[in-house]
Tab-separated table of C-alpha atoms in Angstrom:
chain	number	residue	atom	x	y	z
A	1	UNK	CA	-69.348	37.179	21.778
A	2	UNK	CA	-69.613	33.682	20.862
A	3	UNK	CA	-70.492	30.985	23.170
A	4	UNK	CA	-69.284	27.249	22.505
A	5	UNK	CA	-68.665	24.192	24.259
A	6	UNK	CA	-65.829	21.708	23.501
A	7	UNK	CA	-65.467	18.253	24.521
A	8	UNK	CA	-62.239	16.741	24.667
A	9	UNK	CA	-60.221	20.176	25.223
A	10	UNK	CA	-57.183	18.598	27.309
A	11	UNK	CA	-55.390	17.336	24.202
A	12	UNK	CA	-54.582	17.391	20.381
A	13	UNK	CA	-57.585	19.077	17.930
A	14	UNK	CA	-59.782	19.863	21.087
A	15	UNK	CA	-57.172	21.864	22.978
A	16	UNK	CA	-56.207	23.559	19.390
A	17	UNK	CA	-59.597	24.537	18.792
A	18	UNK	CA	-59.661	25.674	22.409
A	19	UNK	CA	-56.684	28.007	21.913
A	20	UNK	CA	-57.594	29.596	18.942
A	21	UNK	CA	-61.537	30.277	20.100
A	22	UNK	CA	-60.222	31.463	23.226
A	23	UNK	CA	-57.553	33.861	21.291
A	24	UNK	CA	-60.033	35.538	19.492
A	25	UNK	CA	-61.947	36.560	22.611
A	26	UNK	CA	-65.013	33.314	22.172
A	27	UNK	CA	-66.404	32.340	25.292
A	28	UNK	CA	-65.419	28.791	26.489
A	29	UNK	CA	-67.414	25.974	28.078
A	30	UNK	CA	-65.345	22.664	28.459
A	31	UNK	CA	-66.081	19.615	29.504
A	32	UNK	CA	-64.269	17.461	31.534
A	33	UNK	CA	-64.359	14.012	33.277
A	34	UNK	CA	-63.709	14.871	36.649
A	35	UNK	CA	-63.308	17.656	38.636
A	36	UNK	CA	-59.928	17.438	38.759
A	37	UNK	CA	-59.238	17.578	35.148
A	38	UNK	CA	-61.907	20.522	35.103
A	39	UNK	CA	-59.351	22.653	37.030
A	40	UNK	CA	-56.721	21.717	35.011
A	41	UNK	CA	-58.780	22.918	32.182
A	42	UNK	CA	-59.115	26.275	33.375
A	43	UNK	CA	-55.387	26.664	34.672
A	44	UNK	CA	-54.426	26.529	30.660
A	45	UNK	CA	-57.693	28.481	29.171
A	46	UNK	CA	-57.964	30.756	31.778
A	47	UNK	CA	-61.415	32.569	31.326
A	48	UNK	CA	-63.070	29.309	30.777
A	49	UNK	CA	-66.001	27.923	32.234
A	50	UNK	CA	-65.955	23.933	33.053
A	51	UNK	CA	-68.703	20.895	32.845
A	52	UNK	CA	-67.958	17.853	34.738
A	53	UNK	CA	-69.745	14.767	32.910
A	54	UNK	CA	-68.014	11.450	32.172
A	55	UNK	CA	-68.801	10.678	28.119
A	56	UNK	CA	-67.576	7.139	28.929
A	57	UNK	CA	-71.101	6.646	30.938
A	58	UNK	CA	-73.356	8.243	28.763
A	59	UNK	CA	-76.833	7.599	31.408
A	60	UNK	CA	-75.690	9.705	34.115
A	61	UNK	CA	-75.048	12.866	31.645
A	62	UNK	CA	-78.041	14.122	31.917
A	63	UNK	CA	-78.217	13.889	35.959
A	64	UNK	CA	-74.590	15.349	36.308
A	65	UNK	CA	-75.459	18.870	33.975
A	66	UNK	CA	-78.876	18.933	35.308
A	67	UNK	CA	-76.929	20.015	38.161
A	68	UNK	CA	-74.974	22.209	36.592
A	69	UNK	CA	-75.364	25.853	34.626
A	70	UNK	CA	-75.553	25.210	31.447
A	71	UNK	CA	-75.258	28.039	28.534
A	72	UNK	CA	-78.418	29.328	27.839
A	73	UNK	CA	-77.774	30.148	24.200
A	74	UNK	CA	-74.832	28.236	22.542
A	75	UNK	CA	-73.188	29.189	19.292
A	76	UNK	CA	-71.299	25.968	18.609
A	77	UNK	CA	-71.057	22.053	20.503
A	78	UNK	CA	-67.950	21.269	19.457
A	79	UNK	CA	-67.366	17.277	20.257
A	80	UNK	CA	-63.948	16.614	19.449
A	81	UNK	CA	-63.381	13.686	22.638
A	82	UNK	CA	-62.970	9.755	21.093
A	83	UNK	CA	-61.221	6.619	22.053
A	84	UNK	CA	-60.061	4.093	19.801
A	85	UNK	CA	-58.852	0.046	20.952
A	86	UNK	CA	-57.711	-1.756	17.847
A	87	UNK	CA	-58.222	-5.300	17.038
A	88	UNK	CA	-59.789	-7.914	14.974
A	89	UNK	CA	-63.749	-9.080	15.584
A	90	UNK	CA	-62.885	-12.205	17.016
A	91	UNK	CA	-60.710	-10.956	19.376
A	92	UNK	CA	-62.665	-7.879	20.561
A	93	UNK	CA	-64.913	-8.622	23.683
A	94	UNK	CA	-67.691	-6.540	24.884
A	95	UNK	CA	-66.119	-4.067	26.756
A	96	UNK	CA	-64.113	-2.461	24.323
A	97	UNK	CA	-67.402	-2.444	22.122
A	98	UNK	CA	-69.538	-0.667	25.010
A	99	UNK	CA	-66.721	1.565	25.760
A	100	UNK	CA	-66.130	2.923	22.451
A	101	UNK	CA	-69.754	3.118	21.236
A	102	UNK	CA	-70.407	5.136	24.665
A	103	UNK	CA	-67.632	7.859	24.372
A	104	UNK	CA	-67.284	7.651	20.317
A	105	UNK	CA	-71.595	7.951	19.691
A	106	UNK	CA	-73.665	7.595	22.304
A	107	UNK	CA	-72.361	9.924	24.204
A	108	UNK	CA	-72.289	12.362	21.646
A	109	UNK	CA	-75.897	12.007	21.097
A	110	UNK	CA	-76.930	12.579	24.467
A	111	UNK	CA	-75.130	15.513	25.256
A	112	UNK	CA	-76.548	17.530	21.758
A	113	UNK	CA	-80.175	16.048	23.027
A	114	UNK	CA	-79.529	17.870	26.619
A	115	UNK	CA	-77.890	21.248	24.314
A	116	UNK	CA	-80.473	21.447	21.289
A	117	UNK	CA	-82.675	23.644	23.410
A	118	UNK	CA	-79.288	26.078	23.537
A	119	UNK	CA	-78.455	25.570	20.210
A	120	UNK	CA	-81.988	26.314	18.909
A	121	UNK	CA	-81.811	29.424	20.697
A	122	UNK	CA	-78.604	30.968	19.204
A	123	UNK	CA	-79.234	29.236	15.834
A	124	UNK	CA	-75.801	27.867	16.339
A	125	UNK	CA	-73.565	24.852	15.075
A	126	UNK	CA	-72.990	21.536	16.044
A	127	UNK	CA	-69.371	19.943	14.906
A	128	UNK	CA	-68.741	16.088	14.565
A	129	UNK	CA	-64.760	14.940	14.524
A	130	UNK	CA	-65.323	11.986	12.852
A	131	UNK	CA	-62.431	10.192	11.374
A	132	UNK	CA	-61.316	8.762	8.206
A	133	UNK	CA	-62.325	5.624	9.828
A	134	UNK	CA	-66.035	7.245	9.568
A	135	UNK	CA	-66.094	6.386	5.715
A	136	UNK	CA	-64.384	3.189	5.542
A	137	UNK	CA	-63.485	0.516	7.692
A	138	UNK	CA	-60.238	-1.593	7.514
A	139	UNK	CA	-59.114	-4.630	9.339
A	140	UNK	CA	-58.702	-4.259	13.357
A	141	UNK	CA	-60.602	-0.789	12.936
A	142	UNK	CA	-64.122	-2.572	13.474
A	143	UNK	CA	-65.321	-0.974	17.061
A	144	UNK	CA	-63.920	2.189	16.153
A	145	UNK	CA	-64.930	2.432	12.487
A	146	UNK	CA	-68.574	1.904	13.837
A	147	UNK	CA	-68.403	3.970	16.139
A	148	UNK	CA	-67.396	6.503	13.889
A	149	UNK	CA	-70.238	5.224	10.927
A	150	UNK	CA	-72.805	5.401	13.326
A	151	UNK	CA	-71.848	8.908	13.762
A	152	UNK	CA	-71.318	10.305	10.713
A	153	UNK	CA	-75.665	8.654	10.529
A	154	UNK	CA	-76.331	10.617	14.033
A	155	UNK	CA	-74.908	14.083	12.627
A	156	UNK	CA	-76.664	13.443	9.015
A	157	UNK	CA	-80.098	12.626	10.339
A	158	UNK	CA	-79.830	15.312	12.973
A	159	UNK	CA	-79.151	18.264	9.760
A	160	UNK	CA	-81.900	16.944	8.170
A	161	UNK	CA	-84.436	17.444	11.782
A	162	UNK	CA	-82.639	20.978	12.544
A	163	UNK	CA	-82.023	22.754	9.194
A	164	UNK	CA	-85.450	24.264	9.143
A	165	UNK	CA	-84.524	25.931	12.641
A	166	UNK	CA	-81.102	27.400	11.462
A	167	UNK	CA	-79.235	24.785	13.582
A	168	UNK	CA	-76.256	23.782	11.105
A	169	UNK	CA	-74.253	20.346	11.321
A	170	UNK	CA	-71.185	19.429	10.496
A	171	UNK	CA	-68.856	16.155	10.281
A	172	UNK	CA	-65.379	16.382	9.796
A	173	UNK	CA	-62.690	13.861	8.988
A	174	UNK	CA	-59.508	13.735	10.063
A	175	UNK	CA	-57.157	11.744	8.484
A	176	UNK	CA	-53.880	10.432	10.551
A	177	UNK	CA	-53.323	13.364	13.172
A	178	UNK	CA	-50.248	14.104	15.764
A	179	UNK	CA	-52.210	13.589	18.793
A	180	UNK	CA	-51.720	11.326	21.963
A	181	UNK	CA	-54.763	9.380	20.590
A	182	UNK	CA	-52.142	8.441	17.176
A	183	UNK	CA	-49.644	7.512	19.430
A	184	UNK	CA	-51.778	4.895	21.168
A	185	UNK	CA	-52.484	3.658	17.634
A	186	UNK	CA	-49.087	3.029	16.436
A	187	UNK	CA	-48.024	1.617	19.408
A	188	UNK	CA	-51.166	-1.217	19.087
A	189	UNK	CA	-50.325	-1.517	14.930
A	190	UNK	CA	-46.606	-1.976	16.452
A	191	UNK	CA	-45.030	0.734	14.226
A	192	UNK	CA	-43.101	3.699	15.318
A	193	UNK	CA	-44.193	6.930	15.458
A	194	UNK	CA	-43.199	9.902	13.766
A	195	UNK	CA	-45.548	13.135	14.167
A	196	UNK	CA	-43.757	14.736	11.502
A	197	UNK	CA	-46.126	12.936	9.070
A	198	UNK	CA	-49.018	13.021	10.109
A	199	UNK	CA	-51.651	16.576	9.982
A	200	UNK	CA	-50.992	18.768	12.854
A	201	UNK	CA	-53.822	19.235	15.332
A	202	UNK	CA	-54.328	22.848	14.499
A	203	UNK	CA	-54.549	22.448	10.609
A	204	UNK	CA	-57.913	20.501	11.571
A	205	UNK	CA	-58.839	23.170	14.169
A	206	UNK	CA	-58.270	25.620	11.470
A	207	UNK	CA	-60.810	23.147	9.123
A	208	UNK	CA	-63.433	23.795	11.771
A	209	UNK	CA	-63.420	27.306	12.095
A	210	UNK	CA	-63.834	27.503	8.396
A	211	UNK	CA	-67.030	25.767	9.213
A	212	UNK	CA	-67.766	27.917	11.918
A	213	UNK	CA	-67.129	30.719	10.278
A	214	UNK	CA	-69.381	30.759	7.190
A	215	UNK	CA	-72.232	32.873	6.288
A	216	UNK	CA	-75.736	31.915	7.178
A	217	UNK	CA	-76.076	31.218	3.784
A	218	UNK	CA	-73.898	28.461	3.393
A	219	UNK	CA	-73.302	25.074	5.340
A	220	UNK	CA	-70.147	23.143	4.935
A	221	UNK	CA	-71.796	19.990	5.866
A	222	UNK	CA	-68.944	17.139	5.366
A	223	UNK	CA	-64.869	18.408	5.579
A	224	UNK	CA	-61.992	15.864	4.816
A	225	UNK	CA	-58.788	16.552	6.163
A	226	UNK	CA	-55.843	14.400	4.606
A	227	UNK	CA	-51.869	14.243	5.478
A	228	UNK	CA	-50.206	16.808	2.972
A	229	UNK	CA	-46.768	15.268	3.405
């Protein structure tokens, strides 16, 4: 039985990807902010185990699971958790900059440093959402499109350190996608929303698991996902 752990499992792709590992019997580790969302967490994926650790302060991650059990062999680190603030550079002030980078890459980083020992155990799979905004970078998109360039740069230099070991890496990126995290964005570009056109959250899910799912002797190492409508 597989083993992974999923950040960002409350909502949209994370909770898809959730649902379908859990339906097909996967063991579940999910981590959550506080302890109260870490109930809540295992209230809808019953059978699940829970982390607490807050991505949006990435320092004390490694004191908060150093308290906890941690998996000793993991099959997958599924980090599927961002935030995005739009606006233009000279409007952005620091905060907004520290807070994305934290939760969107630093954050990232540190929790696969404190699972690689896992991960190198169970040969397993670590899984990047990115974004579209990973590749390119358009006007009030600058903190979050660097965010998501400097990750795209964490998950390629970490293949290249781990594919000797069997440790595969993945980035995938999501274009537009019905989640609470699109709603925010419309509502900052002013536009209304309509989730009808956008990818559902479980077509990108569905993208992973294809990446999951391949033979040893294969590594999908970069998936786009685009709106088919």
């Amino acid at each position: 039985m597989a083993a992974h752990l999923i950040t960002g499992a409350g909502s949209g792709i994370g909770a898809a990807l959730a649902g379908r590992l859990a339906g097909r019997g996967d063991d579940l580790w999910l981590l959550a902010r506080d302890a109260r969302r870490a109930a809540e967490l295992r209230e809808r994926f019953p059978g699940a185990r829970t982390l607490v650790g807050d991505l949006g302060d990435p320092a004390k991650l490694a004191w908060a699971l150093g308290h906890q059990e941690l998996p000793v062999e993991l099959d997958s680190l599924l980090h599927v958790a961002g935030t995005v603030e739009l606006g233009p550079v000279g409007d952005l002030p620091v905060k907004v900059w520290n807070e994305t980078l934290s939760v969107n890459l630093v954050a990232p980083a540190e929790l696969t440093r404190l699972l690689l020992p896992s991960l190198r155990l169970a040969k397993g799979h670590v899984v990047f959402v990115n974004s579209g905004a990973g590749l390119r970078a358009g006007a009030d998109w600058a903190a979050y499109a660097a965010s998501k360039h400097g990750l795209k740069a964490l998950a390629d230099a970490l293949r290249e350190e781990e594919h000797a070991g069997g440790v595969r890496v993945t980035s995938v990126y999501p274009g537009r996608t019905a989640t609470a995290m699109q709603v925010k964005v419309h509502q900052q570009e002013g536009r209304s929303y309509d989730a009808g056109r956008w990818i559902e959250p479980d077509s990108v899910a569905k993208a992973i698991l294809a990446a999951l799912d391949a033979g040893r002797d294969a590594e999908l190492t970069d998936i786009s996902v685009r709106p088919g409508r």
